[in-house]
Tab-separated table of C-alpha atoms in Angstrom:
chain	number	residue	atom	x	y	z
I	214	VAL	CA	1.340	52.201	32.659
I	215	LEU	CA	0.417	54.218	30.403
I	216	ARG	CA	4.307	55.570	29.747
I	217	TYR	CA	5.642	52.716	30.333
I	218	GLY	CA	2.427	49.805	29.033
I	219	VAL	CA	3.994	47.729	31.892
I	220	VAL	CA	4.715	47.317	34.959
I	221	VAL	CA	5.584	44.714	36.740
I	222	ILE	CA	5.116	45.268	40.207
I	223	PRO	CA	6.341	41.895	42.280
I	224	GLY	CA	5.838	40.851	46.155
I	225	GLN	CA	1.948	41.979	46.925
I	226	ASN	CA	-0.396	39.403	48.435
I	227	LEU	CA	-3.752	40.759	47.266
I	228	THR	CA	-7.108	38.942	47.377
I	229	ARG	CA	-9.867	38.387	45.176
I	230	ALA	CA	-11.649	41.466	46.369
I	231	ASP	CA	-8.326	43.743	46.729
I	232	GLN	CA	-7.542	43.075	42.620
I	233	VAL	CA	-11.081	44.406	42.178
I	234	ALA	CA	-10.855	47.262	44.115
I	235	LEU	CA	-7.341	47.561	42.676
I	236	SER	CA	-8.792	48.063	39.828
I	237	ALA	CA	-11.788	49.872	40.278
I	238	LYS	CA	-8.834	53.342	41.017
I	239	LEU	CA	-7.055	52.398	37.390
I	240	GLY	CA	-11.691	53.229	35.481
I	241	GLU	CA	-14.532	51.893	35.131
I	242	VAL	CA	-14.189	47.520	35.815
I	243	VAL	CA	-14.869	45.625	32.456
I	244	VAL	CA	-16.976	41.765	33.506
I	245	LEU	CA	-17.410	40.087	31.066
I	246	PRO	CA	-20.287	37.292	29.410
I	247	GLN	CA	-19.564	34.689	32.015
I	248	SER	CA	-20.137	32.118	28.806
I	249	PHE	CA	-16.852	34.316	28.167
I	250	GLU	CA	-14.382	33.032	31.360
I	251	GLY	CA	-14.131	29.341	30.775
I	252	LEU	CA	-16.908	28.374	32.467
I	253	ASP	CA	-14.495	29.327	35.597
I	254	PRO	CA	-16.415	31.901	37.120
I	255	GLU	CA	-14.600	33.882	40.117
I	256	PRO	CA	-17.384	33.111	43.001
I	257	GLY	CA	-19.061	36.048	43.762
I	258	LEU	CA	-16.808	38.439	41.996
I	259	PRO	CA	-17.513	38.096	37.706
I	260	ALA	CA	-14.743	40.816	37.600
I	261	ILE	CA	-11.602	38.320	37.895
I	262	GLN	CA	-10.720	36.157	34.703
I	263	ARG	CA	-9.679	32.868	36.501
I	264	VAL	CA	-5.777	32.111	33.782
I	265	THR	CA	-4.928	29.018	36.135
I	266	ASN	CA	-4.852	25.253	35.490
I	267	PHE	CA	-7.214	24.285	38.588
I	268	TRP	CA	-11.060	25.562	38.900
I	269	ALA	CA	-12.133	27.445	41.443
I	270	ASN	CA	-13.337	24.769	44.030
I	271	GLY	CA	-9.775	23.292	43.627
I	272	THR	CA	-9.655	20.896	41.474
I	273	TRP	CA	-7.546	20.882	38.918
I	274	LYS	CA	-8.161	21.230	35.460
I	275	GLY	CA	-5.211	19.897	33.548
I	276	ASN	CA	-2.161	20.631	31.832
I	277	ALA	CA	-4.036	21.651	28.155
I	278	HIS	CA	-5.510	24.079	29.578
I	279	SER	CA	-4.461	27.883	29.005
I	280	ILE	CA	-6.316	31.378	27.698
I	281	GLY	CA	-5.103	33.673	25.399
I	282	ALA	CA	-2.067	31.391	24.618
I	283	TYR	CA	-1.886	33.543	20.973
I	284	TRP	CA	-0.592	37.040	20.740
I	285	HIS	CA	-3.057	39.884	21.009
I	286	GLN	CA	-4.623	42.666	22.296
I	287	ASP	CA	-6.909	42.154	25.288
I	288	GLY	CA	-10.563	44.837	24.307
I	289	GLN	CA	-9.914	44.506	20.817
I	290	PHE	CA	-13.718	43.254	19.949
I	291	TRP	CA	-15.041	46.947	21.673
I	292	PRO	CA	-15.566	49.856	19.519
I	293	ARG	CA	-12.460	52.041	19.111
I	294	SER	CA	-14.398	55.236	21.727
I	295	HIS	CA	-14.301	51.895	25.109
I	296	ARG	CA	-11.065	49.747	23.723
I	297	HIS	CA	-8.408	51.615	25.922
I	298	ILE	CA	-8.277	48.971	28.492
I	299	LEU	CA	-6.413	48.076	31.494
I	300	SER	CA	-5.526	44.485	32.486
I	301	MET	CA	-4.142	43.654	35.441
I	302	LEU	CA	-3.086	39.551	35.946
I	303	HIS	CA	-1.745	39.299	39.570
I	304	CYS	CA	0.103	35.664	40.213
I	305	GLN	CA	-0.730	33.400	43.635
I	306	ALA	CA	0.673	30.466	42.908
I	307	ALA	CA	3.491	29.874	39.307
I	308	PRO	CA	5.215	26.275	37.972
I	309	LYS	CA	8.959	26.338	38.359
I	310	GLU	CA	9.016	26.549	34.938
I	311	GLY	CA	6.827	27.339	32.064
I	312	GLY	CA	4.118	29.499	31.821
I	313	GLN	CA	6.179	32.586	31.572
I	314	THR	CA	3.936	35.542	29.494
I	315	GLY	CA	5.524	38.021	26.722
I	316	PHE	CA	4.711	41.293	25.600
I	317	ALA	CA	5.130	43.490	22.321
I	318	ASP	CA	5.945	47.436	21.965
I	319	LEU	CA	3.738	48.038	19.276
I	320	GLN	CA	4.614	51.628	19.402
I	321	ALA	CA	8.267	50.899	18.961
I	322	ALA	CA	7.646	48.336	16.426
I	323	LEU	CA	5.579	50.808	14.107
I	324	ALA	CA	8.665	53.852	14.338
I	325	THR	CA	10.822	50.712	13.170
I	326	LEU	CA	8.731	49.751	10.069
I	327	SER	CA	10.173	50.783	6.444
I	328	ALA	CA	8.896	53.182	5.320
I	329	PRO	CA	6.534	50.827	2.202
I	330	LEU	CA	5.399	48.733	4.428
I	331	ARG	CA	3.517	51.536	6.798
I	332	ALA	CA	3.242	52.998	4.224
I	333	ARG	CA	0.620	49.960	3.190
I	334	ALA	CA	-0.421	49.911	6.818
I	335	GLY	CA	-1.701	53.190	6.710
I	336	ARG	CA	-4.690	51.975	4.216
I	337	ALA	CA	-5.691	49.415	5.805
I	338	SER	CA	-8.266	48.582	9.284
I	339	ILE	CA	-9.497	45.276	11.236
I	340	ALA	CA	-12.375	44.106	11.482
I	341	ALA	CA	-13.261	42.181	15.153
I	342	SER	CA	-14.868	40.255	15.947
I	343	VAL	CA	-16.123	38.528	19.578
I	344	ARG	CA	-16.737	35.418	16.427
I	345	HIS	CA	-13.181	35.254	15.894
I	346	ILE	CA	-12.019	34.917	19.045
I	347	ALA	CA	-11.715	31.388	19.703
I	348	ASP	CA	-11.143	31.480	23.929
I	349	PHE	CA	-15.357	32.916	23.560
I	350	THR	CA	-16.832	31.052	20.679
I	351	ARG	CA	-15.381	27.572	22.104
I	352	ASN	CA	-17.878	27.843	25.533
I	353	GLY	CA	-19.950	31.381	24.401
I	354	VAL	CA	-23.560	31.418	24.035
I	355	GLU	CA	-25.376	33.173	21.426
I	356	ALA	CA	-27.054	36.185	23.533
I	357	ASP	CA	-23.554	36.640	24.978
I	358	LEU	CA	-21.902	36.687	22.001
I	359	ALA	CA	-24.669	38.998	20.289
I	360	LEU	CA	-23.701	41.606	22.831
I	361	PHE	CA	-20.600	42.878	20.393
I	362	ASP	CA	-21.537	44.118	16.636
I	363	GLU	CA	-18.154	43.600	14.763
I	364	THR	CA	-15.764	46.980	14.835
I	365	VAL	CA	-12.662	47.888	12.777
I	366	HIS	CA	-9.814	50.141	13.684
I	367	PRO	CA	-6.725	51.565	11.701
I	368	LEU	CA	-3.519	49.394	12.039
I	369	VAL	CA	-2.272	52.763	12.545
I	370	ASP	CA	-4.359	54.186	15.166
I	371	SER	CA	-2.417	57.344	18.214
I	372	MET	CA	-3.177	56.930	21.364
I	373	PRO	CA	-6.703	57.697	22.913
I	374	GLN	CA	-6.621	62.085	23.667
I	375	SER	CA	-8.835	61.445	26.938
I	376	ALA	CA	-6.290	57.979	28.228
I	377	VAL	CA	-2.654	60.239	28.843
I	378	ALA	CA	-3.777	63.867	28.946
I	379	ASP	CA	-3.421	63.308	33.202
I	380	LEU	CA	-0.056	62.322	32.274
I	381	GLY	CA	1.584	65.621	31.876
I	382	ASP	CA	3.287	64.989	28.368
I	383	ALA	CA	3.448	64.863	25.355
I	384	ARG	CA	2.054	60.874	24.061
I	385	ALA	CA	-1.633	62.270	23.137
I	386	GLY	CA	-2.456	61.171	20.028
I	387	GLU	CA	0.721	59.232	19.564
I	388	ALA	CA	1.330	56.823	16.727
I	389	THR	CA	1.192	53.193	17.278
I	390	LEU	CA	0.422	49.767	15.560
I	391	TYR	CA	-3.158	48.038	16.849
I	392	LEU	CA	-3.273	44.659	15.951
I	393	GLY	CA	-5.977	42.609	17.474
I	394	SER	CA	-4.977	39.704	17.464
I	395	PRO	CA	-3.620	37.708	14.186
I	396	HIS	CA	-7.276	35.491	13.539
I	397	MET	CA	-9.131	38.795	12.810
I	398	ARG	CA	-10.547	40.023	9.167
I	399	THR	CA	-9.114	42.899	7.112
I	400	VAL	CA	-9.987	45.340	5.532
I	401	GLY	CA	-8.840	47.948	2.749
I	402	LEU	CA	-7.158	45.987	0.893
I	403	PRO	CA	-7.607	43.044	-1.543
I	404	PRO	CA	-8.245	39.589	1.569
I	405	GLY	CA	-4.568	37.935	0.414
I	406	GLU	CA	-2.957	41.136	0.368
I	407	GLY	CA	-4.665	42.168	3.568
I	408	SER	CA	-3.475	38.319	5.677
I	409	THR	CA	-0.499	38.396	4.581
I	410	LEU	CA	-0.063	42.349	5.859
I	411	LEU	CA	-1.497	41.434	8.775
I	412	ARG	CA	1.193	38.884	9.264
I	413	LEU	CA	3.973	40.502	8.382
I	414	LEU	CA	3.135	42.505	11.000
I	415	PHE	CA	3.027	40.861	14.132
I	416	GLN	CA	6.399	38.988	13.148
I	417	HIS	CA	7.837	42.114	13.097
I	418	ALA	CA	5.748	43.971	16.485
I	419	THR	CA	6.810	40.480	18.449
I	420	SER	CA	9.692	39.233	16.981
I	421	PRO	CA	13.236	40.177	20.580
I	422	SER	CA	13.451	43.176	19.571
I	423	PHE	CA	9.930	44.514	21.142
I	424	THR	CA	9.106	41.330	23.217
I	425	TYR	CA	8.965	41.235	27.118
I	426	TYR	CA	9.086	37.688	28.659
I	427	HIS	CA	7.797	37.988	32.611
I	428	HIS	CA	9.167	34.491	34.406
I	429	TRP	CA	6.142	34.875	37.238
I	430	THR	CA	7.274	34.762	40.369
I	431	PRO	CA	3.932	34.477	43.498
I	432	GLY	CA	3.617	37.895	44.567
I	433	ASP	CA	3.782	40.282	41.788
I	434	ILE	CA	1.331	41.378	39.116
I	435	VAL	CA	1.363	42.894	35.946
I	436	ILE	CA	-0.600	45.824	34.375
I	437	TRP	CA	-0.377	46.382	31.127
I	438	ASP	CA	-2.266	48.681	28.231
I	439	ASN	CA	-3.420	47.018	25.179
I	440	VAL	CA	-3.256	50.132	23.326
I	441	GLN	CA	0.282	50.293	23.022
I	442	THR	CA	1.125	46.797	23.604
I	443	LEU	CA	0.353	42.624	22.191
I	444	HIS	CA	0.999	40.266	25.145
I	445	THR	CA	0.208	36.242	24.941
I	446	ALA	CA	0.054	32.845	27.577
I	447	PHE	CA	2.855	29.551	27.147
I	448	ARG	CA	2.728	27.152	28.607
């Protein structure tokens, strides 16, 4: 996962408990506050975030229900010391059409920026807050939102040293874009210039040269590294 950014493992049939156990083998399991979870917790397994059109009791939520339907990085609201998060989705049912998940390679996107645009990005950061994430604030209670302070990430960042130390290659410290999501505030540049820069970087990073769209088949597991990739859900 750390070498390629996104890994697809087809043909699996994990229980919810199996999925949590697999996550634990990859690192510390992150559990978000229940009010961030769309008021649809997985019974007995708070580490599972249900990305589905069905409630936990099996009833239909409706076609309009969606989570994460915009380009973003999970964990952008954590401080830099804790924001190196892997995410995992396991498909148990899929529609005949639609429902893809898109991924964008932020390292490749940075490598192809023009020198002037890269220099501008190098002077700016994003200020990330859970209060700017609609999926969380839609149902999030103040006590849960207050657990997370606003945190700042440079737009031109690097792969964490500790996360890649076991790979045995030279990826530690490699440069990558870190964009968070389009809703975040930029710092280091005038407000209008910063928001324009963030929009341009998202347009560049999510262009066809740097994206992969996964068409789900039941049994698929997809694991991705949120430092070096963006992702988005599609209906």
